[in-house]
Amino acid sequence: MHRYFAFVLILVALAACTSQQITYQDIEKQLQTQLILAADGDTLHLPEGYFKFSGSLSLDGKKSLVIRGAGMDKTVLSFKNQQEGSEGLKITNCENLRLYDFTIQDTKGDCIKIQKTKNLVIRNVKAEWTGKPKKTNGSYAFYPVDCDSVLIENCIAIGASDAGIYVGQSRDVIVRACEAFHNVAGIEIENCLRADVYNNLSHHNTGGILIFDMPELTQSGNGVRVFNNTVRKNNYRNFAPEGNIVHEVPPGTGIMVLATDNVEIFDNKVHDNKTIGTAIVSYLLVKKKHNDANFDPYPKKVFIYNNEYKNAWYRLPALSYDLGRLLWLRFPLKRPAIIYDGIKDPSATGPDGNYLEQYRICIRNNSNGTFANVDAGNGFKNISTNPAPFDCEHPKLQPVALPL
Amino acid sequence: MRLWRPFILLIPLLMGVFAVHYSCSDNRPKDSIPVQQSGSTLTGHWGLEKLSDYGLFQGRLADLIPAEGVLPYDLNMPLFSDYALKARFVKMPEGKKAIYNDKSVFEFPEGTILIKNFLYPNDFRDETKGRKIIETRLLIHESSGWKALPYIWNEEQTEAYLEVAGGRKEISWIHTDGKQKTLQYSIPNVNQCKGCHVKASRLIPIGPSARQLNKNFAYSDGIMNQLLRWRNAGILDQLPDDLSQCPTVPDWNHPEGSSLESRARAYLDINCAHCHSKEGPANTSGLLLDIHETNPSSLGIYKAPVAAGRGSGNLLYDIVPGKPQESILLYRMQSTDPGVMMPELGRKMVHEEGVQLISEWIAAMKPSSF
């Protein structure tokens, strides 16, 4: 009897303690003050521990500042009770900025937004929404926008209701050796000039890696290489709020190129993404209105080679999406690994209606790289699985060089 | 044997205590360790410590009686800041003048100080019941450019102190409808000041443009148009002789004699365009709301959001003509969720009158004309 009593006591005590396991410290004002007063060239060392914040932290106009935590998962900045500001960490107008070794969690909007910054390195940082992925999570875990020379390395992004690692409207970008899961888009490069995405693991998102171009923005994207990544089991339900472009991405999408020109996809392992391994589609497929006369909605000069595809026949595509249904109906037993919507830019075709040499979509030498041109421009009438018209190659793109 | 029994009972108990101790203490940092800073210890010169150090007011500080050379002013369509009233003043160096233009904020001479006091009457229906000044923001034009400094008033209302990291204060008042309102009022830090006061990465003033200043003001010696008064005071150059050539925007509070369109555009201009303009920080969204914008799509009409995230509210376009409730712009104005609301900073409450105005504007748009 007494023994049971002691046992119950332990259970009660353990239960009581798990609910208050983490003691959060408040360094909000101190850290914000230091972010303001830091001189160029300084290093701010964030201590080990859990820290809570009620508002955004902001950093502006510093040169060569380093913000260094005690380690990913050792220094944890929590915004669970954020009352104001739409980002966790908002950075603007910096140069040679370094963010190392910490975790940032549960912000109301984006975890880390960096704008108009030159020479940025984010290394060994985790940005996440804890708990089950949900609609009310913020949009982007990592969000550099309108930046020059960006390196995101050894970082982890979890739970973003838009994209885990999102680089938008930037020049010269490298995302490498990162992991993204439980986001709607694992990694997304949007309207960027020159980006390399490699050695990453993107899994259990709705879509693994997205290369998108959107209208009405400050610049169009061009020159993106996606290579050596593992893109697997990106079959998670799409929990993005409607209105956002990623809301249109069917669960089970490995790699998607939307409207971007000059894209090279090679040496990736694209496994077990239930709807489609790789899709090359035009913005016209999205059926959203826009009013940008300069916008080029057609992906051109896309080169897909040496990738390894794998997808089991019994894994059904996302049937609540048009594309998923179409693929299932037309290819009930074995879905193609790669699809192209076949909508061509009329200004880039020759007299035979095919793309001129320099604009072709080239698909070659992929393992299990079955292919379909779904002819979306003509109501999917002439779906063709003949790879011959796409058996070509383009000169390889130059690696992105960062002056870091 | 009997002697051992209590000790045997103690074993699980001790194990329990140990387990609890171990599992609980695991994640707890021992002490609060400050953020260490290595490198230079220079913190730079930000501004004077106390508001009174500037000598901008005479007599009791809280009475805000301008000193010699300090001129009060007002704007036609002010930014909404949780219903705070604002007492604005300008001071330019002796003999120096701002340069007039009819499109944007005036070019102010080096040494100019723009002063904005944020205050709440205790009772909005009866100003004789006293008031409380929360903060004073100074925009100072130095040789290296403008800088923004927040000063927070003490409880005694005798002084305001520079606080570069901003702060928070709980305030309450009786609103115009007689209801008590309470608010965690936020004073922005200097970076957040710049977050709004920025154009092409440079800090600039937002309010004092011809269209905003072109109105009558009750000076201590009589009522006069502010632009004329500035010229007469010798602080405004190149003002056209014919005042009717100067632009103006309507006061949202006095709709008589102005169109819904002009009031809505003026409202969006002052509340949104500091970010949502070609050279503002929200240019990456493609939504441009400044008063000179003419492209319907840039103004949000049938424009899909770019990086709104849950700010989209499951809606497809920023503005759907004729349908305010399907317009993301209005949805974000109506929210107080930090991850959804617009503007991102500077308000905790919904501006009911502003929502009403923009709602009417969108409702009156004819879908067929776009």
XYZ file of N, CA, C and O in Angstrom, chain A residues 223-334:
448
model
N 17.934 31.765 -63.559
C 19.209 31.136 -63.217
C 19.188 30.435 -61.876
O 19.817 30.895 -60.918
N 18.473 29.325 -61.772
C 18.403 28.604 -60.506
C 18.876 27.166 -60.722
O 18.441 26.498 -61.660
N 19.770 26.700 -59.875
C 20.217 25.304 -59.931
C 19.733 24.559 -58.687
O 19.914 25.038 -57.560
N 19.133 23.398 -58.896
C 18.658 22.570 -57.787
C 19.331 21.219 -57.942
O 19.033 20.494 -58.891
N 20.270 20.882 -57.084
C 21.018 19.639 -57.296
C 21.430 18.962 -55.988
O 21.545 19.602 -54.949
N 21.597 17.630 -56.091
C 22.069 16.855 -54.947
C 21.160 16.916 -53.725
O 21.626 16.734 -52.600
N 19.910 17.221 -53.919
C 19.005 17.261 -52.772
C 18.266 15.939 -52.637
O 18.092 15.217 -53.616
N 17.840 15.655 -51.427
C 16.917 14.544 -51.219
C 15.540 15.141 -50.963
O 15.366 15.923 -50.031
N 14.622 14.779 -51.851
C 13.272 15.364 -51.784
C 12.311 14.191 -51.660
O 11.965 13.550 -52.645
N 11.932 13.882 -50.441
C 11.156 12.651 -50.276
C 9.915 12.818 -49.400
O 9.867 13.644 -48.500
N 8.917 12.021 -49.755
C 7.670 11.949 -48.976
C 7.074 13.314 -48.667
O 6.616 13.572 -47.542
N 7.074 14.175 -49.659
C 6.425 15.471 -49.443
C 4.940 15.325 -49.752
O 4.443 15.792 -50.770
N 4.270 14.625 -48.833
C 2.868 14.267 -49.026
C 1.976 14.890 -47.965
O 0.843 14.485 -47.779
N 2.505 15.867 -47.256
C 1.752 16.446 -46.141
C 0.584 17.269 -46.671
O 0.689 17.908 -47.712
N -0.514 17.275 -45.942
C -1.685 18.056 -46.377
C -1.302 19.526 -46.541
O -0.425 20.027 -45.840
N -1.977 20.190 -47.463
C -1.678 21.605 -47.700
C -2.430 22.452 -46.684
O -3.657 22.535 -46.717
N -1.708 23.062 -45.766
C -2.378 23.863 -44.729
C -2.157 25.362 -44.913
O -2.330 26.157 -43.986
N -1.799 25.760 -46.139
C -1.631 27.194 -46.413
C -2.994 27.863 -46.553
O -3.892 27.300 -47.157
N -3.142 29.060 -46.003
C -4.392 29.780 -46.208
C -4.595 30.075 -47.696
O -3.634 30.312 -48.422
N -5.826 30.055 -48.125
C -6.125 30.349 -49.518
C -5.685 31.767 -49.845
O -5.605 32.616 -48.970
N -5.415 32.011 -51.119
C -4.949 33.332 -51.525
C -3.461 33.304 -51.795
O -2.960 34.017 -52.650
N -2.738 32.477 -51.055
C -1.298 32.362 -51.266
C -1.014 31.359 -52.378
O -1.693 30.337 -52.492
N 0.025 31.623 -53.138
C 0.321 30.779 -54.295
C 0.573 29.324 -53.874
O 0.160 28.387 -54.560
N 1.204 29.106 -52.738
C 1.496 27.726 -52.333
C 0.236 26.941 -51.957
O 0.265 25.717 -51.873
N -0.844 27.665 -51.751
C -2.120 26.984 -51.508
C -2.507 26.116 -52.706
O -3.244 25.146 -52.578
N -1.981 26.459 -53.878
C -2.315 25.744 -55.111
C -1.475 24.489 -55.306
O -1.691 23.735 -56.248
N -0.476 24.296 -54.460
C 0.435 23.170 -54.669
C -0.197 21.871 -54.135
O -0.564 21.797 -52.968
N -0.342 20.849 -54.985
C -0.953 19.607 -54.500
C -0.010 18.869 -53.557
O 1.199 18.817 -53.806
N -0.534 18.316 -52.472
C 0.293 17.480 -51.613
C 0.918 16.363 -52.457
O 0.262 15.841 -53.356
N 2.159 16.031 -52.164
C 2.829 15.005 -52.945
C 3.603 15.563 -54.113
O 3.826 14.882 -55.099
N 4.023 16.832 -54.012
C 4.818 17.452 -55.069
C 6.291 17.456 -54.651
O 6.622 17.962 -53.584
N 7.155 16.912 -55.483
C 8.583 16.901 -55.159
C 9.225 18.242 -55.445
O 9.501 19.033 -54.551
N 9.463 18.488 -56.740
C 10.077 19.758 -57.158
C 9.138 20.401 -58.170
O 8.639 19.724 -59.066
N 8.885 21.683 -58.034
C 8.014 22.356 -58.990
C 8.678 23.626 -59.505
O 9.183 24.433 -58.724
N 8.665 23.781 -60.822
C 9.150 25.015 -61.439
C 7.941 25.739 -61.995
O 7.208 25.193 -62.815
N 7.703 26.944 -61.502
C 6.572 27.732 -61.969
C 7.083 29.014 -62.612
O 7.681 29.865 -61.941
N 6.905 29.115 -63.905
C 7.136 30.353 -64.660
C 8.590 30.840 -64.696
O 8.870 31.865 -65.296
N 9.502 30.131 -64.068
C 10.886 30.621 -64.000
C 11.693 30.129 -65.200
O 11.551 28.981 -65.621
N 12.544 30.975 -65.732
C 13.411 30.625 -66.851
C 14.796 30.236 -66.349
O 15.240 30.711 -65.297
N 15.467 29.401 -67.165
C 16.871 29.113 -66.905
C 17.064 28.354 -65.590
O 17.726 28.837 -64.669
N 16.477 27.185 -65.523
C 16.525 26.380 -64.302
C 17.179 25.039 -64.606
O 16.884 24.419 -65.630
N 18.077 24.593 -63.738
C 18.779 23.333 -63.922
C 18.526 22.439 -62.711
O 18.792 22.844 -61.578
N 17.989 21.256 -62.953
C 17.651 20.345 -61.847
C 18.364 19.026 -62.097
O 18.076 18.338 -63.083
N 19.314 18.664 -61.241
C 20.105 17.455 -61.518
C 20.608 16.780 -60.245
O 20.710 17.399 -59.187
N 20.875 15.486 -60.380
C 21.459 14.685 -59.283
C 20.629 14.692 -58.004
O 21.177 14.528 -56.903
N 19.339 14.910 -58.107
C 18.505 14.866 -56.902
C 17.908 13.477 -56.731
O 17.674 12.760 -57.709
N 17.639 13.119 -55.482
C 16.860 11.920 -55.193
C 15.447 12.391 -54.892
O 15.205 13.045 -53.879
N 14.538 12.051 -55.801
C 13.157 12.515 -55.642
C 12.294 11.275 -55.411
O 11.908 10.587 -56.354
N 12.034 10.981 -54.157
C 11.429 9.705 -53.795
C 10.085 9.843 -53.094
O 9.947 10.667 -52.187
N 9.156 9.011 -53.497
C 7.911 8.806 -52.742
C 7.082 10.071 -52.534
O 6.428 10.238 -51.509
N 7.163 10.990 -53.488
C 6.244 12.129 -53.472
C 5.035 11.684 -54.286
O 5.144 11.426 -55.476
N 3.879 11.579 -53.637
C 2.809 10.752 -54.190
C 2.182 11.303 -55.474
O 1.699 10.538 -56.304
N 2.169 12.628 -55.654
C 1.476 13.155 -56.833
C 2.403 13.295 -58.033
O 2.112 12.786 -59.110
N 3.516 13.986 -57.827
C 4.412 14.200 -58.957
C 5.840 14.424 -58.485
O 6.057 15.114 -57.493
N 6.793 13.831 -59.166
C 8.197 14.021 -58.804
C 8.648 15.433 -59.120
O 9.119 16.166 -58.253
N 8.486 15.808 -60.387
C 8.877 17.155 -60.794
C 7.849 17.696 -61.782
O 7.466 16.999 -62.723
N 7.397 18.926 -61.550
C 6.424 19.554 -62.443
C 6.987 20.860 -62.972
O 7.610 21.626 -62.231
N 6.783 21.070 -64.280
C 7.196 22.338 -64.894
C 5.925 22.979 -65.429
O 5.301 22.447 -66.347
N 5.534 24.087 -64.812
C 4.232 24.655 -65.172
C 4.301 26.163 -65.377
O 5.180 26.858 -64.863
N 3.323 26.626 -66.126
C 3.210 28.047 -66.423
C 2.308 28.716 -65.397
O 1.474 28.055 -64.765
N 2.470 30.029 -65.243
C 1.613 30.771 -64.312
C 0.168 30.754 -64.781
O -0.754 30.947 -63.991
N -0.043 30.511 -66.086
C -1.405 30.469 -66.615
C -2.214 29.354 -65.953
O -3.424 29.444 -65.817
N -1.519 28.314 -65.529
C -2.182 27.185 -64.892
C -2.796 27.576 -63.541
O -3.736 26.961 -63.074
N -2.223 28.597 -62.923
C -2.688 29.023 -61.601
C -4.007 29.775 -61.698
O -4.765 29.858 -60.743
N -4.260 30.325 -62.881
C -5.529 31.037 -63.153
C -5.752 32.221 -62.230
O -6.872 32.533 -61.860
N -4.703 32.863 -61.823
C -4.875 34.083 -61.043
C -4.743 35.281 -61.971
O -3.931 35.268 -62.888
N -5.491 36.310 -61.683
C -5.397 37.514 -62.502
C -4.103 38.250 -62.187
O -3.599 38.186 -61.066
N -3.584 38.944 -63.157
C -2.519 39.897 -62.860
C -2.510 40.969 -63.928
O -3.181 40.841 -64.950
N -1.750 42.012 -63.678
C -1.804 43.161 -64.565
C -0.379 43.660 -64.803
O -0.096 44.827 -64.694
N 0.517 42.719 -65.074
C 1.920 43.054 -65.235
C 2.326 42.726 -66.668
O 2.547 41.566 -67.022
N 2.407 43.755 -67.479
C 2.665 43.560 -68.905
C 4.046 42.944 -69.149
O 4.265 42.281 -70.162
N 4.969 43.132 -68.226
C 6.317 42.611 -68.417
C 6.498 41.185 -67.899
O 7.555 40.605 -68.045
N 5.471 40.672 -67.267
C 5.616 39.354 -66.643
C 5.618 38.254 -67.698
O 4.776 38.214 -68.592
N 6.572 37.332 -67.568
C 6.681 36.188 -68.470
C 6.184 34.949 -67.720
O 6.884 34.436 -66.834
N 4.994 34.481 -68.003
C 4.412 33.387 -67.215
C 4.905 31.992 -67.599
O 4.528 31.013 -66.963
N 5.731 31.903 -68.674
C 6.112 30.587 -69.189
C 7.511 30.173 -68.725
O 8.464 30.918 -68.919
N 7.645 28.978 -68.152
C 8.990 28.511 -67.829
C 9.708 28.151 -69.126
O 9.136 27.492 -69.996
N 10.936 28.598 -69.252
C 11.708 28.294 -70.466
C 13.132 27.926 -70.070
O 13.614 28.300 -69.010
N 13.797 27.227 -70.991
C 15.168 26.777 -70.742
C 15.285 26.104 -69.360
O 16.015 26.564 -68.475
N 14.533 25.034 -69.221
C 14.608 24.231 -68.005
C 15.294 22.923 -68.385
O 14.962 22.318 -69.402
N 16.269 22.504 -67.613
C 17.076 21.325 -67.941
C 17.069 20.378 -66.736
O 17.551 20.727 -65.659
N 16.480 19.192 -66.945
C 16.319 18.229 -65.852
C 17.063 16.952 -66.200
O 16.704 16.282 -67.165
N 18.097 16.618 -65.450
C 18.899 15.445 -65.826
C 19.527 14.757 -64.614
O 19.686 15.360 -63.547
N 19.837 13.489 -64.804
C 20.535 12.682 -63.794
C 19.835 12.617 -62.436
O 20.493 12.438 -61.410
N 18.537 12.803 -62.402
C 17.845 12.667 -61.122
C 17.347 11.238 -60.950
O 17.152 10.512 -61.928
N 17.157 10.863 -59.700
C 16.653 9.528 -59.414
C 15.225 9.637 -58.882
O 14.994 10.243 -57.837
N 14.283 9.078 -59.616
C 12.876 9.136 -59.206
C 12.423 7.795 -58.689
O 12.880 6.745 -59.152
N 11.512 7.829 -57.741
C 10.956 6.601 -57.185
C 9.585 6.953 -56.620
O 9.431 7.953 -55.922
N 8.589 6.173 -56.945
C 7.263 6.385 -56.370
C 6.463 5.108 -56.546
O 6.376 4.576 -57.644
N 5.894 4.612 -55.471
C 5.170 3.340 -55.559
C 3.811 3.543 -56.228
O 3.149 4.559 -56.009
N 3.384 2.585 -57.035
C 2.135 2.701 -57.800
C 0.916 2.814 -56.900
O -0.069 3.421 -57.234
N 1.005 2.212 -55.707
C -0.169 2.197 -54.824
C -0.364 3.516 -54.080
O -1.358 3.754 -53.444
N 0.618 4.383 -54.154
C 0.493 5.659 -53.455
C -0.349 6.600 -54.321
O 0.095 7.049 -55.369
N -1.574 6.894 -53.907
C -2.475 7.692 -54.744
C -2.098 9.166 -54.734
O -1.707 9.702 -53.702
N -2.231 9.817 -55.883
C -1.966 11.259 -55.906
C -3.052 12.024 -55.153
O -4.071 11.446 -54.783
N -2.818 13.314 -54.943
C -3.773 14.143 -54.205
C -5.030 14.339 -55.046
O -5.065 15.174 -55.944
N -6.070 13.565 -54.738
C -7.242 13.534 -55.610
C -8.154 14.753 -55.476
O -9.015 14.981 -56.316
N -7.951 15.543 -54.448
C -8.796 16.728 -54.342
C -8.216 17.890 -55.162
O -8.762 18.983 -55.176
N -7.110 17.656 -55.817
C -6.518 18.674 -56.695
C -6.669 18.229 -58.149
O -6.536 17.034 -58.454
N -6.937 19.200 -59.023
C -7.142 18.887 -60.446
C -6.012 18.031 -61.003
O -6.236 17.036 -61.678
N -4.797 18.455 -60.692
C -3.642 17.761 -61.244
C -3.582 16.312 -60.752
O -3.335 15.382 -61.532
N -3.857 16.122 -59.461
C -3.835 14.784 -58.887
C -4.868 13.892 -59.556
O -4.599 12.746 -59.927
N -6.081 14.441 -59.722
C -7.161 13.677 -60.348
C -6.805 13.305 -61.781
O -6.970 12.176 -62.220
N -6.308 14.305 -62.495
C -5.946 14.086 -63.894
C -4.921 12.959 -64.025
O -5.072 12.041 -64.834
N -3.912 13.022 -63.183
C -2.844 12.024 -63.267
C -3.367 10.635 -62.921
O -3.001 9.639 -63.537
N -4.250 10.598 -61.938
C -4.765 9.307 -61.508
C -5.657 8.694 -62.597
O -5.590 7.507 -62.885
N -6.483 9.549 -63.205
C -7.387 9.055 -64.248
C -6.617 8.595 -65.480
O -6.927 7.578 -66.079
N -5.632 9.372 -65.879
C -4.917 9.039 -67.109
C -3.821 8.003 -66.904
O -3.445 7.310 -67.835
N -3.310 7.954 -65.715
C -2.224 6.996 -65.455
C -2.536 6.223 -64.175
O -1.839 6.357 -63.169
N -3.599 5.398 -64.200
C -4.046 4.769 -62.947
C -2.999 3.844 -62.327
O -2.952 3.709 -61.112
N -2.167 3.243 -63.125
C -1.229 2.271 -62.547
C 0.156 2.856 -62.283
O 0.749 2.618 -61.246
N 0.662 3.624 -63.226
C 1.995 4.180 -62.991
C 2.016 5.634 -63.442
O 1.898 5.924 -64.633
